[in-house]
Short mmCIF file of C-alpha atoms in Angstrom, two decimals:
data_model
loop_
_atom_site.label_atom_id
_atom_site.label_comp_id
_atom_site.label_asym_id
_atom_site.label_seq_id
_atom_site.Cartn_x
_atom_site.Cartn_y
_atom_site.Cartn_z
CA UNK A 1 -0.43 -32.25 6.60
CA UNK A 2 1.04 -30.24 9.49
CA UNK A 3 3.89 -31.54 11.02
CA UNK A 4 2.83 -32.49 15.31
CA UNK A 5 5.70 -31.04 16.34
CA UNK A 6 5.41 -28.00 14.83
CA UNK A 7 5.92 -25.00 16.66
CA UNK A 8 4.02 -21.65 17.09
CA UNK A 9 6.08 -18.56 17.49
CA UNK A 10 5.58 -14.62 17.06
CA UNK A 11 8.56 -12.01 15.83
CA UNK A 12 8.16 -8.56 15.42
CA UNK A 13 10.18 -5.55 14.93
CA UNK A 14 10.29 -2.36 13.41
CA UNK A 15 10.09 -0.94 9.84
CA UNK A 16 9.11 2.06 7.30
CA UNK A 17 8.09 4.33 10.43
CA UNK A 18 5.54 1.42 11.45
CA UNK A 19 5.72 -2.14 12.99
CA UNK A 20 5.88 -5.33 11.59
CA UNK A 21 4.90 -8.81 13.18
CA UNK A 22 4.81 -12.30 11.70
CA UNK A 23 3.12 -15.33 13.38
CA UNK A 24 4.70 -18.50 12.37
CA UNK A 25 4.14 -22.36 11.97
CA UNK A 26 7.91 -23.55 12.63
CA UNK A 27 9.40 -27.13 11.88
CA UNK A 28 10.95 -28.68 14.81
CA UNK A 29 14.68 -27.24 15.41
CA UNK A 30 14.02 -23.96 13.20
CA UNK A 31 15.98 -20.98 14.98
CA UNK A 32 13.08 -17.74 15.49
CA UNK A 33 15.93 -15.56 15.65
CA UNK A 34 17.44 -16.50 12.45
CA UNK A 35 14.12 -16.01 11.22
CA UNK A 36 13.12 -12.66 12.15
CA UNK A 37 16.67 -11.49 11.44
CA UNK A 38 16.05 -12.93 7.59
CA UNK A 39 12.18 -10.88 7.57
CA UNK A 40 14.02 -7.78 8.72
CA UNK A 41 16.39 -8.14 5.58
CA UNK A 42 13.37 -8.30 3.34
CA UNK A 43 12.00 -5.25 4.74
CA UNK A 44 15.65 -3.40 5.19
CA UNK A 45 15.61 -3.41 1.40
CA UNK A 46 12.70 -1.93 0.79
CA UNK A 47 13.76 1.28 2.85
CA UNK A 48 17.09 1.60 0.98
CA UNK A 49 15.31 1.23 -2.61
CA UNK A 50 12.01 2.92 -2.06
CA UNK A 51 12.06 4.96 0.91
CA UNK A 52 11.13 8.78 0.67
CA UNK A 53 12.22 9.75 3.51
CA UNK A 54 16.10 8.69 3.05
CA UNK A 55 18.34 10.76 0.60
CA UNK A 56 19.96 7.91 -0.19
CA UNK A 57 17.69 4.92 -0.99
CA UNK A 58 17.44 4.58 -5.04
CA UNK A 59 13.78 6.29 -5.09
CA UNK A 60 15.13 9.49 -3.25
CA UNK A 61 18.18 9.57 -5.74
CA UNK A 62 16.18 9.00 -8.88
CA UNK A 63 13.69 11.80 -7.27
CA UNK A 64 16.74 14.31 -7.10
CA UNK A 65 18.12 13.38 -10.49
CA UNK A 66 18.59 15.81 -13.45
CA UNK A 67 16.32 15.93 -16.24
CA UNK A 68 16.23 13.41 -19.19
CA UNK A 69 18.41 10.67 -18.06
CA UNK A 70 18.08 7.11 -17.88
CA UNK A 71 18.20 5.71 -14.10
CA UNK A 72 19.60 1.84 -13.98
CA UNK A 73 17.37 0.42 -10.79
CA UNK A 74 17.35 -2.24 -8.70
CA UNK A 75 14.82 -5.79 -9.90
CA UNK A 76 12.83 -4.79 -6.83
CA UNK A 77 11.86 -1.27 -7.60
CA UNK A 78 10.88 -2.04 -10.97
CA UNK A 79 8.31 -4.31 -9.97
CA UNK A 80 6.73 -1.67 -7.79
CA UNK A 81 7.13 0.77 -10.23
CA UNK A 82 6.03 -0.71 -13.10
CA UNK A 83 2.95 -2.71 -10.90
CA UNK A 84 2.05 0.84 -9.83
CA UNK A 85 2.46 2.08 -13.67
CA UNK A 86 -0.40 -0.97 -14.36
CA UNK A 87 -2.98 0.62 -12.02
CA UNK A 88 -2.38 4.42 -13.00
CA UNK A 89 -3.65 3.56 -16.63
CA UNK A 90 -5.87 1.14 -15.47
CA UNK A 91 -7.47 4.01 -13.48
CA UNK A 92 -6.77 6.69 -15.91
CA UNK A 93 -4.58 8.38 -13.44
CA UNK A 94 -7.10 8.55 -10.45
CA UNK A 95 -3.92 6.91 -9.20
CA UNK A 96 -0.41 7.79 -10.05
CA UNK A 97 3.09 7.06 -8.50
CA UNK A 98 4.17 10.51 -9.29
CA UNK A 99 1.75 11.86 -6.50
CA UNK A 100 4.82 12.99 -4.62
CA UNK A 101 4.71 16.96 -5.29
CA UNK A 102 1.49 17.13 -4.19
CA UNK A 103 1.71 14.65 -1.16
CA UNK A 104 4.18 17.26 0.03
CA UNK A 105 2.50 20.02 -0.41
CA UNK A 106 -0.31 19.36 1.37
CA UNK A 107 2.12 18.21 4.32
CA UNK A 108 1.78 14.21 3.99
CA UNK A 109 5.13 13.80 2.89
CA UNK A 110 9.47 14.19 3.87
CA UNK A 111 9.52 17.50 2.59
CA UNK A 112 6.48 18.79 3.97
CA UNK A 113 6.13 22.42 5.11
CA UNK A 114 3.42 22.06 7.62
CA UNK A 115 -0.28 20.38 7.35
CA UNK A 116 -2.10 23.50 5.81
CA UNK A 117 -4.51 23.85 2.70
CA UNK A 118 -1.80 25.03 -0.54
CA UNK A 119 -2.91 28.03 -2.56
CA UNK A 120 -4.25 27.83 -5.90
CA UNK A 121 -0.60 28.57 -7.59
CA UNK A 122 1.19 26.61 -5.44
CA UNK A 123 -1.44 23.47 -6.70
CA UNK A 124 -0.77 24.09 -10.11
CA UNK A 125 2.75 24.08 -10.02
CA UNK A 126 2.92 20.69 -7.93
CA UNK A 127 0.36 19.34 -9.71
CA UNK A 128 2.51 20.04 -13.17
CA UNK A 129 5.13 17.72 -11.85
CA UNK A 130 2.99 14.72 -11.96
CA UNK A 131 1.60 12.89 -14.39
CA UNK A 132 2.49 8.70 -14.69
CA UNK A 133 2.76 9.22 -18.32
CA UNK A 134 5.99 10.84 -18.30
CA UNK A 135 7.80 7.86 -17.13
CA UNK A 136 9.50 5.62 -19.47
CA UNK A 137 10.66 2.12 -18.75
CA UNK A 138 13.06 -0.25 -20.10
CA UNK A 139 12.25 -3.45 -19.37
CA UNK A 140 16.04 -5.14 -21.43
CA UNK A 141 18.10 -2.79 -18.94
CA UNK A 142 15.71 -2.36 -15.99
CA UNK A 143 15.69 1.15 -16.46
CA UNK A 144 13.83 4.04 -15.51
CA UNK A 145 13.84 7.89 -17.50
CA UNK A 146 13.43 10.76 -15.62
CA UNK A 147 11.91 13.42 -17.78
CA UNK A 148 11.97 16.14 -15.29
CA UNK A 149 10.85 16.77 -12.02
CA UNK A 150 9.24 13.53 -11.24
CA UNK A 151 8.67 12.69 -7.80
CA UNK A 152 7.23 8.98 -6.89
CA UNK A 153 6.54 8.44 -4.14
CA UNK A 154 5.57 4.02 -3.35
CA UNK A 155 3.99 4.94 0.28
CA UNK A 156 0.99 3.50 -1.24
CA UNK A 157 2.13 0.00 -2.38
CA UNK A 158 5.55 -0.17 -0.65
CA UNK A 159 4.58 -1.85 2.38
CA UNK A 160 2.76 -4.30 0.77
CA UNK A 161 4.86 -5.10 -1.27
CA UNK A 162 7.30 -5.44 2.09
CA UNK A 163 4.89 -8.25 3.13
CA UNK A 164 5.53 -10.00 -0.49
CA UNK A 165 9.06 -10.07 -0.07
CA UNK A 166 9.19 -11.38 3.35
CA UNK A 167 6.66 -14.33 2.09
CA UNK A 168 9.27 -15.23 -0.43
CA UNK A 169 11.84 -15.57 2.45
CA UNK A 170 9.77 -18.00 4.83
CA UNK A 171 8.42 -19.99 1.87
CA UNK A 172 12.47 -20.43 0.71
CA UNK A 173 13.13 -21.64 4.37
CA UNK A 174 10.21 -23.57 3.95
CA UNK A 175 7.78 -22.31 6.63
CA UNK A 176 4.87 -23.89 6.26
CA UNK A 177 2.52 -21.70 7.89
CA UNK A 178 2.19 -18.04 8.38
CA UNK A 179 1.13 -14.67 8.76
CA UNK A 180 2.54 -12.20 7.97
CA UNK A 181 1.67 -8.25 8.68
CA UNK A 182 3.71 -4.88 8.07
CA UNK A 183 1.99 -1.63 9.13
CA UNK A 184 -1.73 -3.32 9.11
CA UNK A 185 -1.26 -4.96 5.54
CA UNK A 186 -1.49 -8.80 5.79
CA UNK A 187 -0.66 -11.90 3.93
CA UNK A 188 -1.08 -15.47 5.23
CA UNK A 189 -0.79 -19.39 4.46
CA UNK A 190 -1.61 -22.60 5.54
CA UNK A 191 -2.79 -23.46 8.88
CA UNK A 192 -2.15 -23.57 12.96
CA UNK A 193 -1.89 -26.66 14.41
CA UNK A 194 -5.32 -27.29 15.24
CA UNK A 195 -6.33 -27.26 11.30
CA UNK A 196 -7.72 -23.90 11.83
CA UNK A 197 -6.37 -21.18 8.78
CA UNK A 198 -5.16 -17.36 9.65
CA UNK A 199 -8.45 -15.49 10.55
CA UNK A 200 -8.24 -12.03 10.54
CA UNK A 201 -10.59 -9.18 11.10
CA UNK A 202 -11.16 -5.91 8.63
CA UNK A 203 -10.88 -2.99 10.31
CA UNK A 204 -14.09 -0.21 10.31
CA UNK A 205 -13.46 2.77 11.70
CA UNK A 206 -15.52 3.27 14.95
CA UNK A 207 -17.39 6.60 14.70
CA UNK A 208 -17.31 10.15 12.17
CA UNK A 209 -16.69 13.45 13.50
CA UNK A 210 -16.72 16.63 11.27
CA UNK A 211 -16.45 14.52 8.26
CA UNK A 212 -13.60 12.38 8.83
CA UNK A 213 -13.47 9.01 10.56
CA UNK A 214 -11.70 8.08 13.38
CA UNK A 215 -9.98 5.74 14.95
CA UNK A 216 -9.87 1.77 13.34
CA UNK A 217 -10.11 -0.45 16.35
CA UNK A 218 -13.46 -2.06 15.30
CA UNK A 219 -13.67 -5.41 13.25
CA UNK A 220 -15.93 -5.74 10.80
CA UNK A 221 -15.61 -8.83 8.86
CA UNK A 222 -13.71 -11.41 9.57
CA UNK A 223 -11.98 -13.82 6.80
CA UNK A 224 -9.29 -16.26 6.53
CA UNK A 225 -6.23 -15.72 4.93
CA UNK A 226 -5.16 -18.70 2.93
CA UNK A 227 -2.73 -18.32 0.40
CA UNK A 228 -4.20 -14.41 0.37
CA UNK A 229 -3.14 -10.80 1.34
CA UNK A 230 -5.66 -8.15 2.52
CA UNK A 231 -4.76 -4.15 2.94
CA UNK A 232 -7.07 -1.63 3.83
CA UNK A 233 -6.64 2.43 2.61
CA UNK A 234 -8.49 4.90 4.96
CA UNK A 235 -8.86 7.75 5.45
CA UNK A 236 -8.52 7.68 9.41
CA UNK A 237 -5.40 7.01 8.96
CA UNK A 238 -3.87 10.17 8.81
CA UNK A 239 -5.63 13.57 8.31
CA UNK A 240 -5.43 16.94 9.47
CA UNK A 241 -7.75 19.33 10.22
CA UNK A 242 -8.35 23.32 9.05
CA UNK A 243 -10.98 25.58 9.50
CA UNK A 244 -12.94 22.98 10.57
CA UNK A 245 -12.75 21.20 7.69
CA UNK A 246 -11.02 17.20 7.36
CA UNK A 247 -8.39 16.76 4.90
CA UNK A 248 -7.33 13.14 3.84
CA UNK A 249 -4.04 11.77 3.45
CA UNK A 250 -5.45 10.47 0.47
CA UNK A 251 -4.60 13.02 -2.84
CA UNK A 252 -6.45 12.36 -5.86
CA UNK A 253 -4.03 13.83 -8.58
CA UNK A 254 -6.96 14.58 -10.84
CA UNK A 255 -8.31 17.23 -8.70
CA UNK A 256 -4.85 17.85 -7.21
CA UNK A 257 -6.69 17.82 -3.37
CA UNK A 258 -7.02 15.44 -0.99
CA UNK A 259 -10.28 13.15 -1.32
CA UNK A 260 -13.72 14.59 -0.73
CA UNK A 261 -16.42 12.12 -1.33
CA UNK A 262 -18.24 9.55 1.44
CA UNK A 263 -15.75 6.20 1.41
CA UNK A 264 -13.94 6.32 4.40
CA UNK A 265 -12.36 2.70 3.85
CA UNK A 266 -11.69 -0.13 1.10
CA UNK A 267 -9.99 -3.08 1.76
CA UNK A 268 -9.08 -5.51 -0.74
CA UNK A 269 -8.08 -8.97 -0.86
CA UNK A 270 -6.01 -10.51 -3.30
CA UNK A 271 -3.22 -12.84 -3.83
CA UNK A 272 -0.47 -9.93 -3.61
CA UNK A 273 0.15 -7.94 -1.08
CA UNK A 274 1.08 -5.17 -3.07
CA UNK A 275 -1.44 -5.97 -5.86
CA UNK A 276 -4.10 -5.24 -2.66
CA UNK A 277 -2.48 -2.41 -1.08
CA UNK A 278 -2.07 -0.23 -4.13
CA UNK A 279 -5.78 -1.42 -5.33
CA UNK A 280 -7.22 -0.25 -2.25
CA UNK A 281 -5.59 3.08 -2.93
CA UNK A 282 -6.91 3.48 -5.87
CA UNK A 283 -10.40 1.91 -5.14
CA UNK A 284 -10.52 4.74 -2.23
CA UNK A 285 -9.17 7.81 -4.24
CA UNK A 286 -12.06 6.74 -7.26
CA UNK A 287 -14.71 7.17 -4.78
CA UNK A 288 -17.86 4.63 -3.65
CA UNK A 289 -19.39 4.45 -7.42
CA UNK A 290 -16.51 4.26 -9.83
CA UNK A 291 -14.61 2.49 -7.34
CA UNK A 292 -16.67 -0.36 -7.08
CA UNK A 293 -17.79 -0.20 -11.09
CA UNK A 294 -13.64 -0.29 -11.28
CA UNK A 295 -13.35 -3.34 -8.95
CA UNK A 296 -16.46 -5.31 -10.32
CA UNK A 297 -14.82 -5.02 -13.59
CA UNK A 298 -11.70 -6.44 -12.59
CA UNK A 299 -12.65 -9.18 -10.50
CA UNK A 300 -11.10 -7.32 -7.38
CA UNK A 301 -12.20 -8.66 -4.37
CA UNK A 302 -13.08 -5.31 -2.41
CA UNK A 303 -15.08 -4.19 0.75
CA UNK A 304 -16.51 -0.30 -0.01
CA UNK A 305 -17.12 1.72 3.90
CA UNK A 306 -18.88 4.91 3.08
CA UNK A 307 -20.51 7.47 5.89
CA UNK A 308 -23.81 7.42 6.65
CA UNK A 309 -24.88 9.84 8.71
CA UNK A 310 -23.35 9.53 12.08
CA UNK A 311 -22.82 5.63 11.33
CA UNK A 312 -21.28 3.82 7.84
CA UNK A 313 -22.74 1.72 4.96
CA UNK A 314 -20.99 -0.96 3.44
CA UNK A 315 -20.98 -2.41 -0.34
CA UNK A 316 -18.74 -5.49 -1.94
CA UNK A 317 -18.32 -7.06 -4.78
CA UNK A 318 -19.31 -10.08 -6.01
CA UNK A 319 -15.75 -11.43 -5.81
CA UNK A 320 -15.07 -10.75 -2.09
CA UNK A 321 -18.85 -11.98 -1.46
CA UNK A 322 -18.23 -15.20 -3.27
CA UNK A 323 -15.28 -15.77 -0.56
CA UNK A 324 -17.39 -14.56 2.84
CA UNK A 325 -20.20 -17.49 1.71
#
């Protein structure tokens, strides 16, 4: 039961190039400001292990590292890494960590050169750098190998795995209630004070022009975050545009080219944060039929937004159904 004199309160702040906010349940006498001070911690850390757009956090160093040599890392990025590892074979590489050559290329990434379409030799070469099954862990010494070249690149399962982490703070300063959200990717628990649980809404995007959607400010569905985390990958998000043709943030490494099929959103729900952000990624970059014979077959509770048209059309699974009835 909720304690009476329990206190709403909002934070917010700053993180990974984004925002982050967390609404918050708090036990009489609990300090906001020590709060929010802790969540920004959580998230600090993230940005010095996994950032690519710092030199010096451990990602950038073991991107920069010579050839066939064993990388001590910390706890944290191993979990990412080797969560992100679990997907790639899971998807047979439709997603894959090591993305970062050609995330670059195509002018998504820290070392871009300019939003523009790569030629066919410049592809190739990028594309040679990937490949998830060229990285070795060692689970005894937490280590990573670096066979040469590799580039990974977590912006696809960083942040929420940034929400995860600053879960595990509030619930160790025993917060009873929350919810949490870092750069649209969401996690709550328990309830407000008049019984009522974290509703949220999932984003649609509100119209298609050329080919690409636009702008997320519609809700769609709206579901209640208990004890679950909910990310969305679209490809709204960010996208440029060449010869009048859309090009998604969103690189499949197979094809080694941004996305080119009808989903323009999936949002997943799960108990992880980063178990549902990197999902969705990989639920988007398989496309509206694999996807969703991918996510039926795991149990993932997923929402599928394809165009139709001038309008969208919407599939889910049975899991994420199950929870809406």
């Amino acid at each position: 039961m909720l304690d009476v004199a329990a206190v709403p309160q909002s934070l917010s702040g700053l993180t990974m190039g984004t925002t982050w906010s967390a609404k918050l349940i708090l036990p009489a006498g609990t300090v906001p400001e020590t709060l929010g001070a802790g969540i920004q911690r959580q998230l600090d850390l993230v940005v010095r292990q996994m950032s690519t757009w710092s030199d010096d956090s451990d990602l950038s160093r073991f991107n920069q590292a010579q050839a066939n040599t064993w990388h001590e890392i910390p706890v944290e990025f191993f979990r990412v890494l080797d969560c992100a590892l679990t997907v790639a074979q899971a998807t047979g590489g439709a997603y894959d960590p090591s993305v970062g050559p050609l995330v670059n290329l195509w002018g998504f990434g820290p070392d871009a050169r300019g939003q523009q379409t790569p030629a066919a030799q410049e592809l190739a070469v990028a594309q040679s750098r990937c490949g998830w099954q060229r990285i070795r862990l060692d689970r005894v010494r937490c280590r990573v190998w670096q066979a040469g070249g590799i580039y990974l690149d977590f912006s696809s399962i960083a942040k929420g795995f940034a929400v995860d982490l600053a879960v595990d703070y509030l619930r160790a300063a025993g917060i009873p209630s929350y919810l949490v959200e870092v750069g649209g990717e969401l996690r709550g628990y328990g309830v407000k004070p008049d019984q009522q649980p974290w509703w949220v809404g999932i984003e649609q995007p509100l119209s298609v022009q050329g080919g690409a959607a636009t702008t997320a400010d519609a809700v769609h569905s709206v579901v209640a975050l208990h004890g679950l985390a909910l990310a969305t990958s679209g490809d709204y998000r960010r996208y440029f545009e060449h010869a009048g043709k859309y090009y998604s943030h969103t690189i499949d490494p197979r094809s080694a080219a941004p996305i080119a099929h009808p989903l323009a959103a999936v949002t997943v729900l799960h108990p992880e944060c980063m178990v549902a952000d990197v999902w969705a990624t990989a639920l988007m970059v398989l496309g509206p039929e694999e996807g969703m014979r991918c996510a039926q077959e795991r149990g993932l509770a997923a929402l599928f937004l394809a165009r139709d048209g001038s309008g969208f059309s919407e599939s889910m699974t049975p899991a994420l159904r199950a929870m809406l009835t």
